[in-house]
Coordinates of C-alpha atoms in Angstrom, one line a residue:
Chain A
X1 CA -24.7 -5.2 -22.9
X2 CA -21.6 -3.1 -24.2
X3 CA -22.4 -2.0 -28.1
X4 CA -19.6 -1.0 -30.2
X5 CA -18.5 2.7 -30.4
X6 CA -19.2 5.0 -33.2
X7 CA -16.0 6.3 -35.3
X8 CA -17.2 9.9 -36.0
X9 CA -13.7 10.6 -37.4
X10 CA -9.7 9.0 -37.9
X11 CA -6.5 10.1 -39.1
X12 CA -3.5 8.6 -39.8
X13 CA -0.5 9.7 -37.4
X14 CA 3.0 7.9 -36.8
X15 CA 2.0 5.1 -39.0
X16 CA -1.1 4.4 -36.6
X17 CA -4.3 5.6 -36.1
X18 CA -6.1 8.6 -33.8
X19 CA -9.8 7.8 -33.6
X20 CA -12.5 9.4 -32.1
X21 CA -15.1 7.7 -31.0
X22 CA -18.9 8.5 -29.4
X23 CA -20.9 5.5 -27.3
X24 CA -23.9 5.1 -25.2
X25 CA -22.3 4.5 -21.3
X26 CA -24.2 2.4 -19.2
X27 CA -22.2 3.8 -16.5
X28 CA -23.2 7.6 -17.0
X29 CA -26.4 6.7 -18.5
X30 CA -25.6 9.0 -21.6
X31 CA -23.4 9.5 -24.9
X32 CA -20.1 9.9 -24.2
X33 CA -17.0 10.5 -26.3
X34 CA -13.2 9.5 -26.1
X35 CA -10.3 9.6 -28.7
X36 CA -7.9 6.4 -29.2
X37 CA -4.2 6.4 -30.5
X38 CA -3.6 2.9 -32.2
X39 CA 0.2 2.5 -32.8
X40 CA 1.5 0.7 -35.5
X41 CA 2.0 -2.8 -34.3
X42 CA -1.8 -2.9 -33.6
X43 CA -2.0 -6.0 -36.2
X44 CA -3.5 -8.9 -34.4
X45 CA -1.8 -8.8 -30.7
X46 CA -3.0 -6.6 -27.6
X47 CA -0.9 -4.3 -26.6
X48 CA -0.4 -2.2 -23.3
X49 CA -3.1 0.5 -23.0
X50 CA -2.0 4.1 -21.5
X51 CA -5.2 6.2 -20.8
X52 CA -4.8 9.9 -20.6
X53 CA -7.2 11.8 -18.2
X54 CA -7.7 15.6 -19.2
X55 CA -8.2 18.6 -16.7
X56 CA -11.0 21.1 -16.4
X57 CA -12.7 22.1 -19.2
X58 CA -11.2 19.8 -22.1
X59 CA -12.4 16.9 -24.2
X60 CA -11.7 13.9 -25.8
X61 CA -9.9 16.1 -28.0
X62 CA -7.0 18.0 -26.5
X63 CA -4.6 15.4 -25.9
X64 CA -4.2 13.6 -29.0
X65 CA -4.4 17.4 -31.0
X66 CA -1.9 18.9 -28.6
X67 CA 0.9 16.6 -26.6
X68 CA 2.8 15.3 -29.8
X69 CA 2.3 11.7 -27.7
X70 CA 1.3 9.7 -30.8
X71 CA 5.4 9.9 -31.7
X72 CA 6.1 8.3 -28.8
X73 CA 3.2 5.6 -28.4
X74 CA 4.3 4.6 -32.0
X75 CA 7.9 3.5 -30.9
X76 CA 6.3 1.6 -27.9
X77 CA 3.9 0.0 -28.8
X78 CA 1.1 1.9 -26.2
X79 CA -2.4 2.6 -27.2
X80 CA -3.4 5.6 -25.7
X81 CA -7.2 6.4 -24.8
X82 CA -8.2 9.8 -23.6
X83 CA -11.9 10.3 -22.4
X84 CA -13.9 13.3 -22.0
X85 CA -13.8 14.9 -18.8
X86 CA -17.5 14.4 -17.4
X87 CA -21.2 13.7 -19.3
X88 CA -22.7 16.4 -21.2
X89 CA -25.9 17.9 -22.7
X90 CA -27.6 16.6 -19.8
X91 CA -30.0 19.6 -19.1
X92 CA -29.2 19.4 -15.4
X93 CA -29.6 22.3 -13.2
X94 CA -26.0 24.2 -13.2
X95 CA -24.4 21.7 -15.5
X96 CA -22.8 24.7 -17.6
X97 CA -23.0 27.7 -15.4
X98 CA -19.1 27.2 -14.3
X99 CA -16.1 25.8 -15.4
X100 CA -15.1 24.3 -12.7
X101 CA -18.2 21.8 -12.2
X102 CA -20.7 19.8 -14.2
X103 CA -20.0 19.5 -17.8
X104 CA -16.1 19.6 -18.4
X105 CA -15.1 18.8 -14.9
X106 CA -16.4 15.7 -13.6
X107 CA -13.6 15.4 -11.5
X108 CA -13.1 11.4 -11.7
X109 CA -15.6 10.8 -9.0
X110 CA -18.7 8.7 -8.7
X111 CA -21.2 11.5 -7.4
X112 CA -23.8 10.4 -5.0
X113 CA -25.6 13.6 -5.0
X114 CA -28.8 14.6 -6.6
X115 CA -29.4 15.4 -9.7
X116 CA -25.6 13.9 -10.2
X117 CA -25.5 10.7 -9.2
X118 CA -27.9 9.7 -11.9
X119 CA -24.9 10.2 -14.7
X120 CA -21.3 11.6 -13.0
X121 CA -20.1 8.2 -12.7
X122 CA -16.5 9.1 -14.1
X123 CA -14.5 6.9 -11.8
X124 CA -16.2 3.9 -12.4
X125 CA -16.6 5.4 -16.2
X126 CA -12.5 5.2 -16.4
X127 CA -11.4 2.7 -13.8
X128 CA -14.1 -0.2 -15.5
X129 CA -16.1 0.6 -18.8
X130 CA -13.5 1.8 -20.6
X131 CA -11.2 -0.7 -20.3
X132 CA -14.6 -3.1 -20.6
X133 CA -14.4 -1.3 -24.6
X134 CA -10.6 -1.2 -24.7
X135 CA -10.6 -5.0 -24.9
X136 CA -14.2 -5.9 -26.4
X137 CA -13.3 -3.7 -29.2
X138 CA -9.8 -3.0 -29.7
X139 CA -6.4 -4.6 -29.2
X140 CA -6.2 -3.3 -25.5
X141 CA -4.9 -5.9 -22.4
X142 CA -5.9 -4.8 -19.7
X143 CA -3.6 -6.7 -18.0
X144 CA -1.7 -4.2 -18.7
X145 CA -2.8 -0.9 -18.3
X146 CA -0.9 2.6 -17.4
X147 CA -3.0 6.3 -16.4
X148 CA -1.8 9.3 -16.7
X149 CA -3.3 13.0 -16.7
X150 CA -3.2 16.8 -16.2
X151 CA -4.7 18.7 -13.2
X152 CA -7.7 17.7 -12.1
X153 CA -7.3 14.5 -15.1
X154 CA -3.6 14.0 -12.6
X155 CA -6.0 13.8 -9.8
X156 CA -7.8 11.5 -11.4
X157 CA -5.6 9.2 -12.5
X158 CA -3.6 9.4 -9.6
X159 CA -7.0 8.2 -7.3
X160 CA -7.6 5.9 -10.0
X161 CA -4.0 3.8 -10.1
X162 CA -3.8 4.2 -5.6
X163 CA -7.0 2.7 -5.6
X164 CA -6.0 -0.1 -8.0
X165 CA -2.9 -1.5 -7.7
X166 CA -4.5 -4.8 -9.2
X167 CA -6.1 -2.7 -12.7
X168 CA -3.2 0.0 -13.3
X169 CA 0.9 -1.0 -13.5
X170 CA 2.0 2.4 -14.0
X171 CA 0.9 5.9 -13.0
X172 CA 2.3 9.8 -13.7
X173 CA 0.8 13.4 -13.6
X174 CA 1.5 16.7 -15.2
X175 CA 0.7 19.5 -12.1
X176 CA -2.1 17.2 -10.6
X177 CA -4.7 18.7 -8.3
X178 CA -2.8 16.5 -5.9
X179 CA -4.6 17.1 -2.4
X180 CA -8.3 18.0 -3.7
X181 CA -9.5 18.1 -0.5
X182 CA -7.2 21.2 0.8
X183 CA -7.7 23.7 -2.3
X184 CA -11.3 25.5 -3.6
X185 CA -11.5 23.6 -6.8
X186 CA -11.5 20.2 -5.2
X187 CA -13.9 21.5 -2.4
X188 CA -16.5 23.1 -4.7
X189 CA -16.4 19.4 -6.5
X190 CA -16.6 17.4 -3.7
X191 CA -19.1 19.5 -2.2
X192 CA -21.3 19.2 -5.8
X193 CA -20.9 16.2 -6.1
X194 CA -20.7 14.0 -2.8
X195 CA -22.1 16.3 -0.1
X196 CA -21.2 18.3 2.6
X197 CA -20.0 15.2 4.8
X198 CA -16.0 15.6 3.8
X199 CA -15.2 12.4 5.4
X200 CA -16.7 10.8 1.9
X201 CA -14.3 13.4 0.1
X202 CA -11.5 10.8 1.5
X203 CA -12.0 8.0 -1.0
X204 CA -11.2 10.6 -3.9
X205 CA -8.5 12.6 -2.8
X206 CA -4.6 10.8 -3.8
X207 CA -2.7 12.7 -0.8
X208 CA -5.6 10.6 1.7
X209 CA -5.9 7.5 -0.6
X210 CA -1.4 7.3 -0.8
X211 CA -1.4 6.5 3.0
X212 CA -2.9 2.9 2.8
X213 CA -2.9 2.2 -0.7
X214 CA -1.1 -0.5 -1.7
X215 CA 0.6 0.8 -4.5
X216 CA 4.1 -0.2 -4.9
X217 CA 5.3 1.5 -8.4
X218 CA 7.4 4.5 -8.6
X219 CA 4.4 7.5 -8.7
X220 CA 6.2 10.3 -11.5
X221 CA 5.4 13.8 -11.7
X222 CA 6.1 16.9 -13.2
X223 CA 5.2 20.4 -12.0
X224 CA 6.0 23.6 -13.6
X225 CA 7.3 26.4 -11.3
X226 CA 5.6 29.0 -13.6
X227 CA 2.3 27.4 -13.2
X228 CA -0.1 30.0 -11.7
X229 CA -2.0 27.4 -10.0
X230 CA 0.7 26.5 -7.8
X231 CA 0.9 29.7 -6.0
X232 CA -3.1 30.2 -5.9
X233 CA -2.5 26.8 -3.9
X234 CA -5.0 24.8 -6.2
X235 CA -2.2 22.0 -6.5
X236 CA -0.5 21.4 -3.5
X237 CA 2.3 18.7 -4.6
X238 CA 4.0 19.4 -1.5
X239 CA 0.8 18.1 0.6
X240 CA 1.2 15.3 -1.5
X241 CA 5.1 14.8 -1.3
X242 CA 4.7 14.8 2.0
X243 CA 2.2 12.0 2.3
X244 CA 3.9 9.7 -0.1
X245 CA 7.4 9.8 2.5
X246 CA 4.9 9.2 5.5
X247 CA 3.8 6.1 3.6
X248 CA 7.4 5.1 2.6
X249 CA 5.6 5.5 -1.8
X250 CA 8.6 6.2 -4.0
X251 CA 7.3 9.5 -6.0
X252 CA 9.6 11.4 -8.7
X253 CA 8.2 14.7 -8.1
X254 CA 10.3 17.1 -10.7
X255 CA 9.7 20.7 -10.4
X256 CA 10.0 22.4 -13.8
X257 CA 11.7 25.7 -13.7
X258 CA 10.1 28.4 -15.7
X259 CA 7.2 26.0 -17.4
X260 CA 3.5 27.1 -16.4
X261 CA 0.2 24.8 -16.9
X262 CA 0.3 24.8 -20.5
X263 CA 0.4 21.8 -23.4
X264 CA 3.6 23.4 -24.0
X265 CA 4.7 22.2 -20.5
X266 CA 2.7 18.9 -21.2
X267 CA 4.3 18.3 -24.5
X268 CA 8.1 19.1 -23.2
X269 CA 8.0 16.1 -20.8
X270 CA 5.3 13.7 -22.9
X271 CA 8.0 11.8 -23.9
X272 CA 9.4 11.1 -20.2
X273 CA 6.3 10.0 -19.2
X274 CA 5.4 7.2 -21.8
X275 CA 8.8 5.8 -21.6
X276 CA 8.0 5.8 -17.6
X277 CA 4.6 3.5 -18.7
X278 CA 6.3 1.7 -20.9
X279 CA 9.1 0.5 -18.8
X280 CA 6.6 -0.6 -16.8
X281 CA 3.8 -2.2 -18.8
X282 CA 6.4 -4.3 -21.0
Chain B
X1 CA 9.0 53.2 -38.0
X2 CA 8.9 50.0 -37.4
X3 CA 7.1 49.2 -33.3
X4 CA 8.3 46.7 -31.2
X5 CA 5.2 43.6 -31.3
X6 CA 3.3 43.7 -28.1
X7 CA 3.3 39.8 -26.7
X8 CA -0.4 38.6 -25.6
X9 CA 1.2 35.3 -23.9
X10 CA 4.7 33.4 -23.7
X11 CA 5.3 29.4 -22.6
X12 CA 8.5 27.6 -21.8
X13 CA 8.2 24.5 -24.1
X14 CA 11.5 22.3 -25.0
X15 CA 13.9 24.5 -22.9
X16 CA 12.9 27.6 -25.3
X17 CA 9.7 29.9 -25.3
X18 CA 6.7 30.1 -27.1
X19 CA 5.3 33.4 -27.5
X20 CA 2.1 35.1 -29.4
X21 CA 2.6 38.8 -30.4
X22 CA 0.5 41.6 -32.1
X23 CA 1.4 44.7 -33.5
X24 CA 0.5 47.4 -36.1
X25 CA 1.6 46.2 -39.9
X26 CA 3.0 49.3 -42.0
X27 CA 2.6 46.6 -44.8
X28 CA -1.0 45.8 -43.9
X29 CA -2.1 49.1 -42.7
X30 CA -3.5 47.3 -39.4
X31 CA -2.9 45.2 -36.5
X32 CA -1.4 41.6 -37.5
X33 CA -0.6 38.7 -34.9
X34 CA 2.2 36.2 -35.2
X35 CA 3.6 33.4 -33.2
X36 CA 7.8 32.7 -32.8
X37 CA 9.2 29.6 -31.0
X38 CA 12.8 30.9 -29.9
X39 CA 15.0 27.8 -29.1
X40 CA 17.1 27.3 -26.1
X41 CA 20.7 28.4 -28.3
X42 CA 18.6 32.3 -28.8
X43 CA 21.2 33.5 -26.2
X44 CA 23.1 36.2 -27.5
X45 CA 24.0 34.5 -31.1
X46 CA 21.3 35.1 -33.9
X47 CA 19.7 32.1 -35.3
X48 CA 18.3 30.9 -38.4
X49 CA 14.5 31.2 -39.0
X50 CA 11.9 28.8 -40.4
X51 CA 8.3 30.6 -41.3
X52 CA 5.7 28.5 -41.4
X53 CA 2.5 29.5 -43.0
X54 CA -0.7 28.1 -42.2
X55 CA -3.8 26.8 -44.4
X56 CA -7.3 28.0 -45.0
X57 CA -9.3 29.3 -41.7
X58 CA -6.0 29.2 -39.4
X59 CA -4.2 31.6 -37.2
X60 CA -0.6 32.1 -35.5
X61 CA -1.8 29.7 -33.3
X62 CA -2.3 26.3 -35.0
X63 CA 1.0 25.6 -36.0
X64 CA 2.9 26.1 -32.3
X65 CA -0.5 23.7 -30.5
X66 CA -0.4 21.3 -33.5
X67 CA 2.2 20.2 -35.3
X68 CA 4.9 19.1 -32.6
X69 CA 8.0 21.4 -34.2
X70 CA 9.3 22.6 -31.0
X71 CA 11.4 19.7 -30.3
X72 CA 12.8 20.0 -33.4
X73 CA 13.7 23.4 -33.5
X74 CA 15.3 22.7 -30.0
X75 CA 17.1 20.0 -31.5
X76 CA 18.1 22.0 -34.5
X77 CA 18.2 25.9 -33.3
X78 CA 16.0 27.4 -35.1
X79 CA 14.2 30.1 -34.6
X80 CA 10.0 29.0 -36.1
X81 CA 7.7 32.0 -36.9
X82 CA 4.1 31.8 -37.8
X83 CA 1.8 34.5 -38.9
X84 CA -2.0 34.8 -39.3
X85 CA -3.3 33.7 -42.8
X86 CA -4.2 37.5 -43.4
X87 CA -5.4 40.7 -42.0
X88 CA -8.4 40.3 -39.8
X89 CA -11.6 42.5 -38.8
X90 CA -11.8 45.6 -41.1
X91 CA -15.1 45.6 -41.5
X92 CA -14.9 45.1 -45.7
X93 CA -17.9 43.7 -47.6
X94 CA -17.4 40.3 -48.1
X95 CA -14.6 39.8 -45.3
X96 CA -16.0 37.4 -43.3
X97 CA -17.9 35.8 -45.4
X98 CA -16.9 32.5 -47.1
X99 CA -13.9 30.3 -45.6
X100 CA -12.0 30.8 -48.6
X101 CA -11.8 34.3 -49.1
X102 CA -10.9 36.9 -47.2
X103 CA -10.5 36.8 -43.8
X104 CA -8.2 33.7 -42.8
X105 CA -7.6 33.1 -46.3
X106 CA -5.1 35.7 -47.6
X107 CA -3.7 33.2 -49.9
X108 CA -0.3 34.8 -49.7
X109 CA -1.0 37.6 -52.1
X110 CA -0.9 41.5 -53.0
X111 CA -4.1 42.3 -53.3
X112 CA -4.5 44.6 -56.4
X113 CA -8.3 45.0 -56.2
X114 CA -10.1 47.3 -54.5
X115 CA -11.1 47.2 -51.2
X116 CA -8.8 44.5 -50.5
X117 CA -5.6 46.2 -51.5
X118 CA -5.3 48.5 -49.0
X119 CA -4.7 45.7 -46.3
X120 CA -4.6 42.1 -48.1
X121 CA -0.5 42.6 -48.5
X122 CA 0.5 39.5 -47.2
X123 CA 2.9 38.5 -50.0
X124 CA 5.1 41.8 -48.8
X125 CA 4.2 41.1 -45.3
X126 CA 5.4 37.5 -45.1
X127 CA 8.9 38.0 -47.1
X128 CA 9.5 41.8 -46.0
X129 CA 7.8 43.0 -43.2
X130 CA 8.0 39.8 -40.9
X131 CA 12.2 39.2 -41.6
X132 CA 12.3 43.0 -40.9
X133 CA 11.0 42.3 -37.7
X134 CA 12.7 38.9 -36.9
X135 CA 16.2 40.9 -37.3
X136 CA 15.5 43.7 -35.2
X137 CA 12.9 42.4 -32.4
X138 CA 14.3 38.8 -32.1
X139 CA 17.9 37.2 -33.1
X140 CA 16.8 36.1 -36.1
X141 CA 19.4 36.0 -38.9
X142 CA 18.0 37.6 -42.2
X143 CA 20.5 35.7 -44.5
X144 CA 19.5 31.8 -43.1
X145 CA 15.7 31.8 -43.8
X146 CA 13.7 28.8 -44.9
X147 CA 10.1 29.2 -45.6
X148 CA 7.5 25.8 -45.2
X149 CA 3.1 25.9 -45.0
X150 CA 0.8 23.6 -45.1
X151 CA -2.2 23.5 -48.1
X152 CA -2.7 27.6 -48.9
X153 CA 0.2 27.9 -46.8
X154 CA 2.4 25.4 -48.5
X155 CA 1.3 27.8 -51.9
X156 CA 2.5 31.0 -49.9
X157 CA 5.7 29.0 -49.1
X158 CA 6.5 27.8 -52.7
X159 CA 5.9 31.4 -54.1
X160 CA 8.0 33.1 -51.5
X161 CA 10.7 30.9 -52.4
X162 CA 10.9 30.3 -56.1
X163 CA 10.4 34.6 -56.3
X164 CA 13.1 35.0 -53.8
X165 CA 16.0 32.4 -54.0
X166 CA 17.8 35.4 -52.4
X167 CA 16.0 35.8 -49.3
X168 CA 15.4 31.8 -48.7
X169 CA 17.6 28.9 -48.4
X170 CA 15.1 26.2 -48.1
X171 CA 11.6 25.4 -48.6
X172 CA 9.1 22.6 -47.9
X173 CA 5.2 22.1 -48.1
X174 CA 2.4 20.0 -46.3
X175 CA -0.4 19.1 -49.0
X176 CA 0.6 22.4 -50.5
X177 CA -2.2 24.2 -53.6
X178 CA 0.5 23.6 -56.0
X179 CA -1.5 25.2 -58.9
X180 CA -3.8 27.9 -57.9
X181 CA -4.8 29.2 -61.3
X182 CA -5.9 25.5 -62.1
X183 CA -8.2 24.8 -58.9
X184 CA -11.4 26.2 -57.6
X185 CA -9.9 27.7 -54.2
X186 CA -7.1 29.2 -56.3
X187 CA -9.0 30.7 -59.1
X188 CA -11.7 32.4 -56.2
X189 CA -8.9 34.2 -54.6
X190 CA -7.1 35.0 -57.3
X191 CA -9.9 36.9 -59.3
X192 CA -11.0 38.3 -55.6
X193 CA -7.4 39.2 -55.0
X194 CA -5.9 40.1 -58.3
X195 CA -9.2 40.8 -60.3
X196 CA -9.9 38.6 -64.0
X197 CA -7.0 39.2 -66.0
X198 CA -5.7 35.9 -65.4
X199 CA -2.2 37.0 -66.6
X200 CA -1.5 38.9 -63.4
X201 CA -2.1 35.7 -61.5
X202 CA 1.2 33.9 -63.0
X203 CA 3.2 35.3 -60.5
X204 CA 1.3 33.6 -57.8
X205 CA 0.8 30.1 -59.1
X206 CA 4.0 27.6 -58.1
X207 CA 4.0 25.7 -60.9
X208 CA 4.0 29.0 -63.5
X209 CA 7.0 30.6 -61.7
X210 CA 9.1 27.7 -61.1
X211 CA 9.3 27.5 -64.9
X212 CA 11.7 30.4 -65.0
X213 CA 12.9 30.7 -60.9
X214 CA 16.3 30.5 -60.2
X215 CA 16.1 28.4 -57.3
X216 CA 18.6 25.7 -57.2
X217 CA 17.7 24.2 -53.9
X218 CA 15.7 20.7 -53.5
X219 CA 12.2 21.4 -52.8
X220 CA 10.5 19.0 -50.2
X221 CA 6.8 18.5 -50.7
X222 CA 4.9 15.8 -48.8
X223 CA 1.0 14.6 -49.9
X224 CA -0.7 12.3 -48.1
X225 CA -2.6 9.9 -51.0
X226 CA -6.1 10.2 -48.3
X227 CA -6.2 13.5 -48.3
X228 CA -9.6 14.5 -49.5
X229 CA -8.7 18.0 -51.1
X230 CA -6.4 15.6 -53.7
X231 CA -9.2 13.8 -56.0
X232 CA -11.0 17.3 -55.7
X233 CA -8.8 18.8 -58.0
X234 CA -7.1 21.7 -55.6
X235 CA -4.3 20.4 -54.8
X236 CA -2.8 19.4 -58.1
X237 CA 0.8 18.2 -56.9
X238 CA 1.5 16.5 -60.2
X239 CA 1.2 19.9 -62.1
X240 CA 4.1 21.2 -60.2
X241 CA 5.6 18.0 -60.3
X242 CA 6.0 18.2 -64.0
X243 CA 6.2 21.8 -64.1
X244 CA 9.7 20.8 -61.8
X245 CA 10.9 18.4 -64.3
X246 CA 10.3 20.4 -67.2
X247 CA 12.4 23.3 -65.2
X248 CA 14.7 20.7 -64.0
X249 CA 14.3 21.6 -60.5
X250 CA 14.8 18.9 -57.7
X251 CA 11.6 18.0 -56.6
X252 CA 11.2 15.6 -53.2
X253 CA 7.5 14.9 -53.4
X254 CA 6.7 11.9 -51.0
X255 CA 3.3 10.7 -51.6
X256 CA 2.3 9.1 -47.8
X257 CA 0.1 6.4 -47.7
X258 CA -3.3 6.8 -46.1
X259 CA -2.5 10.6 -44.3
X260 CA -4.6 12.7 -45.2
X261 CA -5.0 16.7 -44.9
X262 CA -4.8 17.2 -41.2
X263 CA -2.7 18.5 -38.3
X264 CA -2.2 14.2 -37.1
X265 CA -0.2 13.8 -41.2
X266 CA 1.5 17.0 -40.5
X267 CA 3.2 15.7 -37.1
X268 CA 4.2 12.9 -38.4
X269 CA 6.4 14.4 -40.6
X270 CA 7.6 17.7 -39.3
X271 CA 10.9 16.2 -38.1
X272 CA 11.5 15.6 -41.7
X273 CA 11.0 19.1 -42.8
X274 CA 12.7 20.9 -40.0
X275 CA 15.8 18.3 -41.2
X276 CA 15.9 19.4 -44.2
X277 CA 15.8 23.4 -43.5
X278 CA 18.4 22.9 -40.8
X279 CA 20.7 21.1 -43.6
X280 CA 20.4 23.9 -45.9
X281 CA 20.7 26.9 -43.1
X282 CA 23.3 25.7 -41.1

């Protein structure tokens, strides 16, 4: 039984609407928040829905405050929907001790792990109810769906579209944790929230998933050079690159000189991306 | 002696950089922080400069996150600067605590009361100080300056200009307080500031100095008609609107349908504002 969302707050923005909205998730078992953009020819049709998975430590919020994507979603025709990055206010033992797991980085996985598995559900969260609420409740066809997202959100929506081929039509990243499995933020998460068996890490991480998905669209993404991830080897695109020519996947992997892991970065290249979904998901 | 600004952080963004500074204010008598997007032509040539000064409770930072300019200023070459709303953590009585007065709430003004007048300078800081340091820090050109703000910020811009059609070129405001001395926000800062003799405030109110300004250039305001400061009364954009006519200055005030007082209405039409500056500074 899906109820409708609470507004807790909209704006007017490129002629459209951002929204914010709060709902109780029968997935997570919990409140949980996301922000919509509704572009202007929301009036009666669906439209093409573009969701926009954040990295660690951000909300609903960052995205639609920070990327100047509205502008671009506006001229076509996209909704956009960004959803927090994991449950919260939970009480659970360690939930807010790090930044780097529990609330703020639920890494995109379904955890199977006690206490977690009672409410980390963020993959089926973003790959099922929210597109379930995109179309009960606004002009979304999911038919036609795009994801997107930035560090560990690329890593989701990277595992989210090579999993799907059927639910997503388009897919980019902005510096995606792109081999999760090979650097210490992806372990410490997988480790949370699936165990110590790594052979069920598979399932989550894009550079394992790319090698028998069947995912046929061009895969884009941009990585800034300046990024001090990159070096601390918390990204790995090349892991990635690598995996996508062994599995014959056309990725546009552009490496952006001098730009670090910023919204600055994120906003620079926003407008490559869309047009990349929208291409696609006309 | 004027010291070179120390820079806390710097991000590519639009093929230029984004950088936050701090350094010790002569004008201010303590450390102030600013923000400057340098576009991609800052190589060698100096540029002209847009300030932009921020609203009630804001920083140097909300402008550069928020209101998508960059690509503008890229477009355009101009060099954006944007300084803290006023002089931070003194320690005074009273400094930190209402939104509206004091600290993050400079309001644009010389403070003439005690204690605030040995720091609150930010009328002298904003058109002396800061250009000082555009010219000989960064390749800022002293004799193309435009001056915008948004709400208390959209006040500071409006003063700054109509007082110094020598030292700007172009002004524009976001939901600027376009009558202080006839709103509540206006009249608490002023008599905080400026102390009760209400005469003393004139200079500070837009729509007293326009009256006898000898600005000639068209003033760009925009108001979004859901903005929920406007049927409070402290806004007042039709006081300055007749103030304009009555001083037959050209007045651009575009009254936008259902935006209201936030970052999502200011986005939407930056590209407009940095339009007209680059017009009048190129």
């Amino acid at each position: 039984m899906t109820i409708l969302p609470t507004c807790t707050s909209q704006s007017r923005c490129f002629d459209g609407t951002i929204g914010f909205y709060r709902h109780f998730s029968d997935v997570c078992r919990t409140e949980m928040r996301f922000s919509v953009y509704l572009p202007p020819q929301a009036t009666g049709a669906t439209l093409p829905i573009v969701y926009w998975l954040s990295g660690l430590t951000c909300t609903e919020e960052n995205f639609m405050i920070k990327a100047g994507a509205q502008q671009f979603a506006a001229q076509y025709g996209l909704i956009l929907v960004a959803p927090d990055t994991s449950p919260r206010n939970l009480g659970l033992p360690g939930e807010t001790e790090t930044w780097d797991f529990g609330a703020g980085a639920g890494f995109y996985v379904d955890a199977t792990t006690d206490p977690w598995n009672a409410h980390y559900r963020m993959y089926t969260y973003v790959t099922e109810e929210l597109p379930a609420l995109m179309a009960a409740f606004f002009p979304g066809d999911r038919q036609r769906q795009g994801i997107m997202g930035h560090s560990m959100g690329g890593h989701g929506a990277l595992i989210c579209a090579l999993r799907n081929p059927d639910r997503y039509r388009s897919v980019s990243a902005f510096a995606p944790i792109a081999a999760p499995m090979g650097c210490a933020w992806g372990q410490k998460a997988f480790r949370g929230y699936l165990g110590t068996d790594s052979t069920a890490w598979q399932a989550y991480d894009a550079s394992q998933i790319v090698i028998h998905s069947a995912w046929n669209q061009p895969i884009l993404i941009d990585q800034g050079t300046a990024d001090p991830f990159l070096p601390q080897g918390q990204l790995l695109p090349e892991v990635f690159e690598q995996a996508c020519a062994q599995a014959g996947k056309e990725l546009i992997l552009r490496r952006q000189e001098g730009y670090d892991h910023s919204y600055s970065f994120i906003a620079t290249f926003i407008a490559d991306h869309l047009r990349h979904h929208a291409m696609a998901l006309r």
